[in-house]
Amino acid sequence: MASITKRNGKWAVRVSYYDEFGKRCFKNKSGFTRKKEAEQWATELEQAKFDKSIGKTDTTTLFSDYYERWLETYKFGKVARITEQEYRYTLRQIAELLPKIQLSAMTRLRYQQFINDFVHGNSQQRTKRNLKDDQPYHSKSSVEKLHGHIHAAVVDAVADNLIKSDFCLHAELGGHAGKSAQLKYLDAEDMQKLAAEVNTDIKLTSTSKSMIYTGLLTGMRVAEVSALTWPDIDWQNKTVRVNKSWDYVYGQKFKKTKTESSIRTITVTDDLLNHLKTLHALQMAVKLDNPDHLVFMNKRGRIPSPGACDNLLKKYHDSLGIKRISFHGLRHTHASYLLYCGVKMEYISKRLGHKNSSITRNVYAHMIKEDQRQENERTLKALSQVN
């Protein structure tokens, strides 16, 4: 219904309506000298509501505005907050690199130029890294993520008949290769060195050592390790249940796992169980205030941060002479070692919490190639003995 009021001798109208996204909106107009004029304007809008000609997204809207509305409708409040930040970053890139460009004016050529500009980076970014003309600023994985965010919104725009075609189709996605996968994991010898180091001198003042040992022997993500509680450990069946993660970004608290497939049960070794039993005994001995029963709660009542664990890994890099990796590199080390030992890809996929084995294959493609070369050598050696 329209609201008609008189202010300072003039008539004002306020009409509410719902747009096609279900969001309540308002149209306002004031300055009418006669009430009849205000009523006529309100009646026209009410008729527009009746025939649904009001509330439709205008194809002359800016592309950045459409994308923001799409995010508000389909993503914000429905994805993890860290993921929401990634979508907001994509929105900022659109606003910066495609300013005042209408959705209807987007073409494949214009979108490709946008992708090229993002790959290249701005002058400040390039100066900071001392990049040459032909060197990309962003990695290929960053470009692919940005493209994926935008393409999903554009597909919906086509489905809603806001634009005629998908201008993201067949876009060439550039970018540098990123850090070599071979640098992200330890070989078997370094893995053994690290495991031996972090499985000694267990204490509550350095539970980050215990976190590193757990990550190395389970392949769990750092947020999963941090959220581990004592009830998650089945001492009799020798398993660890992953059913939550730890929110470092938005407060020290539990949150959902990265994906539904991340919820899993992992079989563990006696060495890890004995390590954790020692840690539990230490907590009990000092009567640690630990209402959430967190496994890696330290003496100060905190869970070590990923940064603290990475700093400790850097120290081991220096003291043990092992490769420099992050905590996530422990996950890669775990998977790579199992592949090296001949464990089936499907089992490793479930152990890591991947949705399917194809994801695992893509991540560890380099290991598969190395394994194929070894199998080729074994095959040729075996066949050469036939004669």
mmCIF file with all atom_site columns, N, CA, C and O in Angstrom, residues 67-116:
data_model
loop_
_atom_site.group_PDB
_atom_site.id
_atom_site.type_symbol
_atom_site.label_atom_id
_atom_site.label_alt_id
_atom_site.label_comp_id
_atom_site.label_asym_id
_atom_site.label_entity_id
_atom_site.label_seq_id
_atom_site.pdbx_PDB_ins_code
_atom_site.Cartn_x
_atom_site.Cartn_y
_atom_site.Cartn_z
_atom_site.occupancy
_atom_site.B_iso_or_equiv
_atom_site.pdbx_formal_charge
_atom_site.auth_seq_id
_atom_site.auth_comp_id
_atom_site.auth_asym_id
_atom_site.auth_atom_id
_atom_site.pdbx_PDB_model_num
ATOM 1   N N  . TYR A 1 67  ? 26.411 -7.970  -9.720  1.00 0.00 ? 67  TYR A N  1
ATOM 2   C CA . TYR A 1 67  ? 27.182 -9.011  -9.039  1.00 0.00 ? 67  TYR A CA 1
ATOM 3   C C  . TYR A 1 67  ? 27.016 -8.909  -7.523  1.00 0.00 ? 67  TYR A C  1
ATOM 4   O O  . TYR A 1 67  ? 26.890 -9.918  -6.830  1.00 0.00 ? 67  TYR A O  1
ATOM 5   N N  . GLU A 1 68  ? 26.975 -7.680  -7.030  1.00 0.00 ? 68  GLU A N  1
ATOM 6   C CA . GLU A 1 68  ? 26.784 -7.489  -5.588  1.00 0.00 ? 68  GLU A CA 1
ATOM 7   C C  . GLU A 1 68  ? 25.410 -7.996  -5.160  1.00 0.00 ? 68  GLU A C  1
ATOM 8   O O  . GLU A 1 68  ? 25.272 -8.662  -4.121  1.00 0.00 ? 68  GLU A O  1
ATOM 9   N N  . ARG A 1 69  ? 24.381 -7.695  -5.953  1.00 0.00 ? 69  ARG A N  1
ATOM 10  C CA . ARG A 1 69  ? 23.034 -8.174  -5.639  1.00 0.00 ? 69  ARG A CA 1
ATOM 11  C C  . ARG A 1 69  ? 22.986 -9.704  -5.704  1.00 0.00 ? 69  ARG A C  1
ATOM 12  O O  . ARG A 1 69  ? 22.335 -10.353 -4.874  1.00 0.00 ? 69  ARG A O  1
ATOM 13  N N  . TRP A 1 70  ? 23.678 -10.288 -6.656  1.00 0.00 ? 70  TRP A N  1
ATOM 14  C CA . TRP A 1 70  ? 23.738 -11.747 -6.789  1.00 0.00 ? 70  TRP A CA 1
ATOM 15  C C  . TRP A 1 70  ? 24.388 -12.365 -5.554  1.00 0.00 ? 70  TRP A C  1
ATOM 16  O O  . TRP A 1 70  ? 23.912 -13.380 -5.035  1.00 0.00 ? 70  TRP A O  1
ATOM 17  N N  . LEU A 1 71  ? 25.458 -11.746 -5.077  1.00 0.00 ? 71  LEU A N  1
ATOM 18  C CA . LEU A 1 71  ? 26.123 -12.238 -3.872  1.00 0.00 ? 71  LEU A CA 1
ATOM 19  C C  . LEU A 1 71  ? 25.197 -12.168 -2.665  1.00 0.00 ? 71  LEU A C  1
ATOM 20  O O  . LEU A 1 71  ? 25.129 -13.104 -1.853  1.00 0.00 ? 71  LEU A O  1
ATOM 21  N N  . GLU A 1 72  ? 24.480 -11.065 -2.536  1.00 0.00 ? 72  GLU A N  1
ATOM 22  C CA . GLU A 1 72  ? 23.567 -10.893 -1.404  1.00 0.00 ? 72  GLU A CA 1
ATOM 23  C C  . GLU A 1 72  ? 22.457 -11.941 -1.434  1.00 0.00 ? 72  GLU A C  1
ATOM 24  O O  . GLU A 1 72  ? 21.981 -12.394 -0.391  1.00 0.00 ? 72  GLU A O  1
ATOM 25  N N  . THR A 1 73  ? 22.067 -12.345 -2.639  1.00 0.00 ? 73  THR A N  1
ATOM 26  C CA . THR A 1 73  ? 20.961 -13.297 -2.786  1.00 0.00 ? 73  THR A CA 1
ATOM 27  C C  . THR A 1 73  ? 21.403 -14.742 -2.613  1.00 0.00 ? 73  THR A C  1
ATOM 28  O O  . THR A 1 73  ? 20.731 -15.534 -1.940  1.00 0.00 ? 73  THR A O  1
ATOM 29  N N  . TYR A 1 74  ? 22.548 -15.102 -3.197  1.00 0.00 ? 74  TYR A N  1
ATOM 30  C CA . TYR A 1 74  ? 22.927 -16.506 -3.262  1.00 0.00 ? 74  TYR A CA 1
ATOM 31  C C  . TYR A 1 74  ? 24.094 -16.911 -2.362  1.00 0.00 ? 74  TYR A C  1
ATOM 32  O O  . TYR A 1 74  ? 24.251 -18.113 -2.079  1.00 0.00 ? 74  TYR A O  1
ATOM 33  N N  . LYS A 1 75  ? 24.893 -15.972 -1.920  1.00 0.00 ? 75  LYS A N  1
ATOM 34  C CA . LYS A 1 75  ? 26.117 -16.350 -1.214  1.00 0.00 ? 75  LYS A CA 1
ATOM 35  C C  . LYS A 1 75  ? 26.205 -15.837 0.219   1.00 0.00 ? 75  LYS A C  1
ATOM 36  O O  . LYS A 1 75  ? 26.472 -16.618 1.138   1.00 0.00 ? 75  LYS A O  1
ATOM 37  N N  . PHE A 1 76  ? 25.996 -14.539 0.409   1.00 0.00 ? 76  PHE A N  1
ATOM 38  C CA . PHE A 1 76  ? 26.209 -13.973 1.734   1.00 0.00 ? 76  PHE A CA 1
ATOM 39  C C  . PHE A 1 76  ? 25.261 -14.587 2.748   1.00 0.00 ? 76  PHE A C  1
ATOM 40  O O  . PHE A 1 76  ? 24.052 -14.685 2.515   1.00 0.00 ? 76  PHE A O  1
ATOM 41  N N  . GLY A 1 77  ? 25.820 -15.021 3.859   1.00 0.00 ? 77  GLY A N  1
ATOM 42  C CA . GLY A 1 77  ? 25.026 -15.668 4.898   1.00 0.00 ? 77  GLY A CA 1
ATOM 43  C C  . GLY A 1 77  ? 24.833 -17.153 4.675   1.00 0.00 ? 77  GLY A C  1
ATOM 44  O O  . GLY A 1 77  ? 24.271 -17.839 5.521   1.00 0.00 ? 77  GLY A O  1
ATOM 45  N N  . LYS A 1 78  ? 25.321 -17.662 3.524   1.00 0.00 ? 78  LYS A N  1
ATOM 46  C CA . LYS A 1 78  ? 25.143 -19.077 3.205   1.00 0.00 ? 78  LYS A CA 1
ATOM 47  C C  . LYS A 1 78  ? 26.467 -19.803 3.027   1.00 0.00 ? 78  LYS A C  1
ATOM 48  O O  . LYS A 1 78  ? 26.489 -21.023 2.846   1.00 0.00 ? 78  LYS A O  1
ATOM 49  N N  . VAL A 1 79  ? 27.558 -19.055 3.039   1.00 0.00 ? 79  VAL A N  1
ATOM 50  C CA . VAL A 1 79  ? 28.883 -19.653 2.907   1.00 0.00 ? 79  VAL A CA 1
ATOM 51  C C  . VAL A 1 79  ? 29.712 -19.249 4.111   1.00 0.00 ? 79  VAL A C  1
ATOM 52  O O  . VAL A 1 79  ? 29.341 -18.351 4.880   1.00 0.00 ? 79  VAL A O  1
ATOM 53  N N  . ALA A 1 80  ? 30.846 -19.918 4.296   1.00 0.00 ? 80  ALA A N  1
ATOM 54  C CA . ALA A 1 80  ? 31.740 -19.571 5.404   1.00 0.00 ? 80  ALA A CA 1
ATOM 55  C C  . ALA A 1 80  ? 32.198 -18.125 5.258   1.00 0.00 ? 80  ALA A C  1
ATOM 56  O O  . ALA A 1 80  ? 32.319 -17.598 4.138   1.00 0.00 ? 80  ALA A O  1
ATOM 57  N N  . ARG A 1 81  ? 32.457 -17.485 6.393   1.00 0.00 ? 81  ARG A N  1
ATOM 58  C CA . ARG A 1 81  ? 32.821 -16.064 6.354   1.00 0.00 ? 81  ARG A CA 1
ATOM 59  C C  . ARG A 1 81  ? 34.116 -15.825 5.586   1.00 0.00 ? 81  ARG A C  1
ATOM 60  O O  . ARG A 1 81  ? 34.275 -14.799 4.924   1.00 0.00 ? 81  ARG A O  1
ATOM 61  N N  . ILE A 1 82  ? 35.044 -16.762 5.672   1.00 0.00 ? 82  ILE A N  1
ATOM 62  C CA . ILE A 1 82  ? 36.290 -16.607 4.926   1.00 0.00 ? 82  ILE A CA 1
ATOM 63  C C  . ILE A 1 82  ? 36.028 -16.696 3.424   1.00 0.00 ? 82  ILE A C  1
ATOM 64  O O  . ILE A 1 82  ? 36.642 -15.991 2.619   1.00 0.00 ? 82  ILE A O  1
ATOM 65  N N  . THR A 1 83  ? 35.057 -17.556 3.035   1.00 0.00 ? 83  THR A N  1
ATOM 66  C CA . THR A 1 83  ? 34.673 -17.661 1.625   1.00 0.00 ? 83  THR A CA 1
ATOM 67  C C  . THR A 1 83  ? 33.961 -16.386 1.179   1.00 0.00 ? 83  THR A C  1
ATOM 68  O O  . THR A 1 83  ? 34.147 -15.918 0.046   1.00 0.00 ? 83  THR A O  1
ATOM 69  N N  . GLU A 1 84  ? 33.149 -15.826 2.075   1.00 0.00 ? 84  GLU A N  1
ATOM 70  C CA . GLU A 1 84  ? 32.466 -14.566 1.773   1.00 0.00 ? 84  GLU A CA 1
ATOM 71  C C  . GLU A 1 84  ? 33.482 -13.469 1.489   1.00 0.00 ? 84  GLU A C  1
ATOM 72  O O  . GLU A 1 84  ? 33.276 -12.639 0.592   1.00 0.00 ? 84  GLU A O  1
ATOM 73  N N  . GLN A 1 85  ? 34.585 -13.456 2.221   1.00 0.00 ? 85  GLN A N  1
ATOM 74  C CA . GLN A 1 85  ? 35.639 -12.470 1.976   1.00 0.00 ? 85  GLN A CA 1
ATOM 75  C C  . GLN A 1 85  ? 36.227 -12.630 0.580   1.00 0.00 ? 85  GLN A C  1
ATOM 76  O O  . GLN A 1 85  ? 36.547 -11.639 -0.083  1.00 0.00 ? 85  GLN A O  1
ATOM 77  N N  . GLU A 1 86  ? 36.362 -13.875 0.137   1.00 0.00 ? 86  GLU A N  1
ATOM 78  C CA . GLU A 1 86  ? 36.901 -14.123 -1.205  1.00 0.00 ? 86  GLU A CA 1
ATOM 79  C C  . GLU A 1 86  ? 35.953 -13.575 -2.275  1.00 0.00 ? 86  GLU A C  1
ATOM 80  O O  . GLU A 1 86  ? 36.395 -13.000 -3.278  1.00 0.00 ? 86  GLU A O  1
ATOM 81  N N  . TYR A 1 87  ? 34.639 -13.745 -2.058  1.00 0.00 ? 87  TYR A N  1
ATOM 82  C CA . TYR A 1 87  ? 33.660 -13.200 -3.004  1.00 0.00 ? 87  TYR A CA 1
ATOM 83  C C  . TYR A 1 87  ? 33.708 -11.667 -2.997  1.00 0.00 ? 87  TYR A C  1
ATOM 84  O O  . TYR A 1 87  ? 33.567 -11.034 -4.054  1.00 0.00 ? 87  TYR A O  1
ATOM 85  N N  . ARG A 1 88  ? 33.888 -11.086 -1.836  1.00 0.00 ? 88  ARG A N  1
ATOM 86  C CA . ARG A 1 88  ? 33.984 -9.618  -1.750  1.00 0.00 ? 88  ARG A CA 1
ATOM 87  C C  . ARG A 1 88  ? 35.228 -9.112  -2.481  1.00 0.00 ? 88  ARG A C  1
ATOM 88  O O  . ARG A 1 88  ? 35.223 -8.035  -3.075  1.00 0.00 ? 88  ARG A O  1
ATOM 89  N N  . TYR A 1 89  ? 36.298 -9.882  -2.430  1.00 0.00 ? 89  TYR A N  1
ATOM 90  C CA . TYR A 1 89  ? 37.511 -9.510  -3.157  1.00 0.00 ? 89  TYR A CA 1
ATOM 91  C C  . TYR A 1 89  ? 37.230 -9.491  -4.657  1.00 0.00 ? 89  TYR A C  1
ATOM 92  O O  . TYR A 1 89  ? 37.646 -8.561  -5.368  1.00 0.00 ? 89  TYR A O  1
ATOM 93  N N  . THR A 1 90  ? 36.508 -10.499 -5.140  1.00 0.00 ? 90  THR A N  1
ATOM 94  C CA . THR A 1 90  ? 36.134 -10.532 -6.564  1.00 0.00 ? 90  THR A CA 1
ATOM 95  C C  . THR A 1 90  ? 35.288 -9.309  -6.915  1.00 0.00 ? 90  THR A C  1
ATOM 96  O O  . THR A 1 90  ? 35.483 -8.692  -7.977  1.00 0.00 ? 90  THR A O  1
ATOM 97  N N  . LEU A 1 91  ? 34.368 -8.952  -6.033  1.00 0.00 ? 91  LEU A N  1
ATOM 98  C CA . LEU A 1 91  ? 33.531 -7.773  -6.256  1.00 0.00 ? 91  LEU A CA 1
ATOM 99  C C  . LEU A 1 91  ? 34.389 -6.516  -6.376  1.00 0.00 ? 91  LEU A C  1
ATOM 100 O O  . LEU A 1 91  ? 34.147 -5.669  -7.251  1.00 0.00 ? 91  LEU A O  1
ATOM 101 N N  . ARG A 1 92  ? 35.392 -6.391  -5.529  1.00 0.00 ? 92  ARG A N  1
ATOM 102 C CA . ARG A 1 92  ? 36.272 -5.211  -5.585  1.00 0.00 ? 92  ARG A CA 1
ATOM 103 C C  . ARG A 1 92  ? 37.044 -5.169  -6.901  1.00 0.00 ? 92  ARG A C  1
ATOM 104 O O  . ARG A 1 92  ? 37.276 -4.078  -7.455  1.00 0.00 ? 92  ARG A O  1
ATOM 105 N N  . GLN A 1 93  ? 37.447 -6.331  -7.409  1.00 0.00 ? 93  GLN A N  1
ATOM 106 C CA . GLN A 1 93  ? 38.167 -6.357  -8.685  1.00 0.00 ? 93  GLN A CA 1
ATOM 107 C C  . GLN A 1 93  ? 37.268 -5.903  -9.836  1.00 0.00 ? 93  GLN A C  1
ATOM 108 O O  . GLN A 1 93  ? 37.706 -5.192  -10.732 1.00 0.00 ? 93  GLN A O  1
ATOM 109 N N  . ILE A 1 94  ? 36.003 -6.310  -9.800  1.00 0.00 ? 94  ILE A N  1
ATOM 110 C CA . ILE A 1 94  ? 35.057 -5.880  -10.836 1.00 0.00 ? 94  ILE A CA 1
ATOM 111 C C  . ILE A 1 94  ? 34.865 -4.370  -10.771 1.00 0.00 ? 94  ILE A C  1
ATOM 112 O O  . ILE A 1 94  ? 34.899 -3.680  -11.798 1.00 0.00 ? 94  ILE A O  1
ATOM 113 N N  . ALA A 1 95  ? 34.665 -3.856  -9.547  1.00 0.00 ? 95  ALA A N  1
ATOM 114 C CA . ALA A 1 95  ? 34.443 -2.419  -9.378  1.00 0.00 ? 95  ALA A CA 1
ATOM 115 C C  . ALA A 1 95  ? 35.663 -1.610  -9.811  1.00 0.00 ? 95  ALA A C  1
ATOM 116 O O  . ALA A 1 95  ? 35.525 -0.505  -10.349 1.00 0.00 ? 95  ALA A O  1
ATOM 117 N N  . GLU A 1 96  ? 36.857 -2.165  -9.601  1.00 0.00 ? 96  GLU A N  1
ATOM 118 C CA . GLU A 1 96  ? 38.088 -1.444  -9.931  1.00 0.00 ? 96  GLU A CA 1
ATOM 119 C C  . GLU A 1 96  ? 38.442 -1.522  -11.409 1.00 0.00 ? 96  GLU A C  1
ATOM 120 O O  . GLU A 1 96  ? 38.821 -0.521  -12.027 1.00 0.00 ? 96  GLU A O  1
ATOM 121 N N  . LEU A 1 97  ? 38.305 -2.711  -11.992 1.00 0.00 ? 97  LEU A N  1
ATOM 122 C CA . LEU A 1 97  ? 38.750 -2.924  -13.372 1.00 0.00 ? 97  LEU A CA 1
ATOM 123 C C  . LEU A 1 97  ? 37.644 -2.727  -14.408 1.00 0.00 ? 97  LEU A C  1
ATOM 124 O O  . LEU A 1 97  ? 37.931 -2.570  -15.594 1.00 0.00 ? 97  LEU A O  1
ATOM 125 N N  . LEU A 1 98  ? 36.375 -2.768  -13.957 1.00 0.00 ? 98  LEU A N  1
ATOM 126 C CA . LEU A 1 98  ? 35.250 -2.530  -14.870 1.00 0.00 ? 98  LEU A CA 1
ATOM 127 C C  . LEU A 1 98  ? 34.328 -1.453  -14.300 1.00 0.00 ? 98  LEU A C  1
ATOM 128 O O  . LEU A 1 98  ? 33.127 -1.681  -14.090 1.00 0.00 ? 98  LEU A O  1
ATOM 129 N N  . PRO A 1 99  ? 34.853 -0.271  -14.024 1.00 0.00 ? 99  PRO A N  1
ATOM 130 C CA . PRO A 1 99  ? 34.035 0.778   -13.404 1.00 0.00 ? 99  PRO A CA 1
ATOM 131 C C  . PRO A 1 99  ? 32.980 1.313   -14.370 1.00 0.00 ? 99  PRO A C  1
ATOM 132 O O  . PRO A 1 99  ? 33.247 1.535   -15.550 1.00 0.00 ? 99  PRO A O  1
ATOM 133 N N  . LYS A 1 100 ? 31.756 1.438   -13.870 1.00 0.00 ? 100 LYS A N  1
ATOM 134 C CA . LYS A 1 100 ? 30.653 2.037   -14.625 1.00 0.00 ? 100 LYS A CA 1
ATOM 135 C C  . LYS A 1 100 ? 30.343 1.307   -15.928 1.00 0.00 ? 100 LYS A C  1
ATOM 136 O O  . LYS A 1 100 ? 29.862 1.909   -16.897 1.00 0.00 ? 100 LYS A O  1
ATOM 137 N N  . ILE A 1 101 ? 30.637 0.000   -15.957 1.00 0.00 ? 101 ILE A N  1
ATOM 138 C CA . ILE A 1 101 ? 30.298 -0.816  -17.131 1.00 0.00 ? 101 ILE A CA 1
ATOM 139 C C  . ILE A 1 101 ? 28.975 -1.527  -16.864 1.00 0.00 ? 101 ILE A C  1
ATOM 140 O O  . ILE A 1 101 ? 28.831 -2.226  -15.866 1.00 0.00 ? 101 ILE A O  1
ATOM 141 N N  . GLN A 1 102 ? 28.013 -1.342  -17.749 1.00 0.00 ? 102 GLN A N  1
ATOM 142 C CA . GLN A 1 102 ? 26.705 -1.959  -17.567 1.00 0.00 ? 102 GLN A CA 1
ATOM 143 C C  . GLN A 1 102 ? 26.769 -3.459  -17.832 1.00 0.00 ? 102 GLN A C  1
ATOM 144 O O  . GLN A 1 102 ? 27.584 -3.926  -18.636 1.00 0.00 ? 102 GLN A O  1
ATOM 145 N N  . LEU A 1 103 ? 25.894 -4.197  -17.178 1.00 0.00 ? 103 LEU A N  1
ATOM 146 C CA . LEU A 1 103 ? 25.811 -5.641  -17.390 1.00 0.00 ? 103 LEU A CA 1
ATOM 147 C C  . LEU A 1 103 ? 25.536 -5.943  -18.857 1.00 0.00 ? 103 LEU A C  1
ATOM 148 O O  . LEU A 1 103 ? 26.148 -6.830  -19.449 1.00 0.00 ? 103 LEU A O  1
ATOM 149 N N  . SER A 1 104 ? 24.628 -5.182  -19.456 1.00 0.00 ? 104 SER A N  1
ATOM 150 C CA . SER A 1 104 ? 24.254 -5.414  -20.854 1.00 0.00 ? 104 SER A CA 1
ATOM 151 C C  . SER A 1 104 ? 25.375 -5.066  -21.824 1.00 0.00 ? 104 SER A C  1
ATOM 152 O O  . SER A 1 104 ? 25.347 -5.479  -22.983 1.00 0.00 ? 104 SER A O  1
ATOM 153 N N  . ALA A 1 105 ? 26.371 -4.312  -21.358 1.00 0.00 ? 105 ALA A N  1
ATOM 154 C CA . ALA A 1 105 ? 27.473 -3.900  -22.231 1.00 0.00 ? 105 ALA A CA 1
ATOM 155 C C  . ALA A 1 105 ? 28.649 -4.877  -22.186 1.00 0.00 ? 105 ALA A C  1
ATOM 156 O O  . ALA A 1 105 ? 29.626 -4.710  -22.914 1.00 0.00 ? 105 ALA A O  1
ATOM 157 N N  . MET A 1 106 ? 28.546 -5.896  -21.336 1.00 0.00 ? 106 MET A N  1
ATOM 158 C CA . MET A 1 106 ? 29.644 -6.852  -21.231 1.00 0.00 ? 106 MET A CA 1
ATOM 159 C C  . MET A 1 106 ? 29.683 -7.766  -22.453 1.00 0.00 ? 106 MET A C  1
ATOM 160 O O  . MET A 1 106 ? 28.662 -8.257  -22.919 1.00 0.00 ? 106 MET A O  1
ATOM 161 N N  . THR A 1 107 ? 30.872 -7.971  -22.961 1.00 0.00 ? 107 THR A N  1
ATOM 162 C CA . THR A 1 107 ? 31.098 -8.858  -24.102 1.00 0.00 ? 107 THR A CA 1
ATOM 163 C C  . THR A 1 107 ? 32.243 -9.798  -23.776 1.00 0.00 ? 107 THR A C  1
ATOM 164 O O  . THR A 1 107 ? 32.967 -9.593  -22.800 1.00 0.00 ? 107 THR A O  1
ATOM 165 N N  . ARG A 1 108 ? 32.448 -10.811 -24.588 1.00 0.00 ? 108 ARG A N  1
ATOM 166 C CA . ARG A 1 108 ? 33.564 -11.728 -24.372 1.00 0.00 ? 108 ARG A CA 1
ATOM 167 C C  . ARG A 1 108 ? 34.890 -10.988 -24.473 1.00 0.00 ? 108 ARG A C  1
ATOM 168 O O  . ARG A 1 108 ? 35.829 -11.261 -23.715 1.00 0.00 ? 108 ARG A O  1
ATOM 169 N N  . LEU A 1 109 ? 34.967 -10.058 -25.408 1.00 0.00 ? 109 LEU A N  1
ATOM 170 C CA . LEU A 1 109 ? 36.203 -9.287  -25.585 1.00 0.00 ? 109 LEU A CA 1
ATOM 171 C C  . LEU A 1 109 ? 36.497 -8.435  -24.346 1.00 0.00 ? 109 LEU A C  1
ATOM 172 O O  . LEU A 1 109 ? 37.631 -8.391  -23.852 1.00 0.00 ? 109 LEU A O  1
ATOM 173 N N  . ARG A 1 110 ? 35.457 -7.770  -23.846 1.00 0.00 ? 110 ARG A N  1
ATOM 174 C CA . ARG A 1 110 ? 35.633 -6.914  -22.674 1.00 0.00 ? 110 ARG A CA 1
ATOM 175 C C  . ARG A 1 110 ? 35.983 -7.753  -21.442 1.00 0.00 ? 110 ARG A C  1
ATOM 176 O O  . ARG A 1 110 ? 36.813 -7.362  -20.624 1.00 0.00 ? 110 ARG A O  1
ATOM 177 N N  . TYR A 1 111 ? 35.362 -8.929  -21.318 1.00 0.00 ? 111 TYR A N  1
ATOM 178 C CA . TYR A 1 111 ? 35.655 -9.796  -20.174 1.00 0.00 ? 111 TYR A CA 1
ATOM 179 C C  . TYR A 1 111 ? 37.079 -10.335 -20.264 1.00 0.00 ? 111 TYR A C  1
ATOM 180 O O  . TYR A 1 111 ? 37.791 -10.405 -19.253 1.00 0.00 ? 111 TYR A O  1
ATOM 181 N N  . GLN A 1 112 ? 37.514 -10.690 -21.462 1.00 0.00 ? 112 GLN A N  1
ATOM 182 C CA . GLN A 1 112 ? 38.880 -11.184 -21.629 1.00 0.00 ? 112 GLN A CA 1
ATOM 183 C C  . GLN A 1 112 ? 39.898 -10.116 -21.246 1.00 0.00 ? 112 GLN A C  1
ATOM 184 O O  . GLN A 1 112 ? 40.926 -10.419 -20.624 1.00 0.00 ? 112 GLN A O  1
ATOM 185 N N  . GLN A 1 113 ? 39.604 -8.873  -21.598 1.00 0.00 ? 113 GLN A N  1
ATOM 186 C CA . GLN A 1 113 ? 40.499 -7.774  -21.227 1.00 0.00 ? 113 GLN A CA 1
ATOM 187 C C  . GLN A 1 113 ? 40.541 -7.611  -19.709 1.00 0.00 ? 113 GLN A C  1
ATOM 188 O O  . GLN A 1 113 ? 41.594 -7.352  -19.123 1.00 0.00 ? 113 GLN A O  1
ATOM 189 N N  . PHE A 1 114 ? 39.388 -7.794  -19.067 1.00 0.00 ? 114 PHE A N  1
ATOM 190 C CA . PHE A 1 114 ? 39.316 -7.748  -17.601 1.00 0.00 ? 114 PHE A CA 1
ATOM 191 C C  . PHE A 1 114 ? 40.208 -8.830  -16.990 1.00 0.00 ? 114 PHE A C  1
ATOM 192 O O  . PHE A 1 114 ? 40.973 -8.564  -16.052 1.00 0.00 ? 114 PHE A O  1
ATOM 193 N N  . ILE A 1 115 ? 40.114 -10.048 -17.520 1.00 0.00 ? 115 ILE A N  1
ATOM 194 C CA . ILE A 1 115 ? 40.942 -11.147 -17.028 1.00 0.00 ? 115 ILE A CA 1
ATOM 195 C C  . ILE A 1 115 ? 42.422 -10.838 -17.244 1.00 0.00 ? 115 ILE A C  1
ATOM 196 O O  . ILE A 1 115 ? 43.263 -11.049 -16.353 1.00 0.00 ? 115 ILE A O  1
ATOM 197 N N  . ASN A 1 116 ? 42.755 -10.318 -18.409 1.00 0.00 ? 116 ASN A N  1
ATOM 198 C CA . ASN A 1 116 ? 44.149 -9.978  -18.710 1.00 0.00 ? 116 ASN A CA 1
ATOM 199 C C  . ASN A 1 116 ? 44.679 -8.924  -17.734 1.00 0.00 ? 116 ASN A C  1
ATOM 200 O O  . ASN A 1 116 ? 45.823 -9.007  -17.269 1.00 0.00 ? 116 ASN A O  1
#
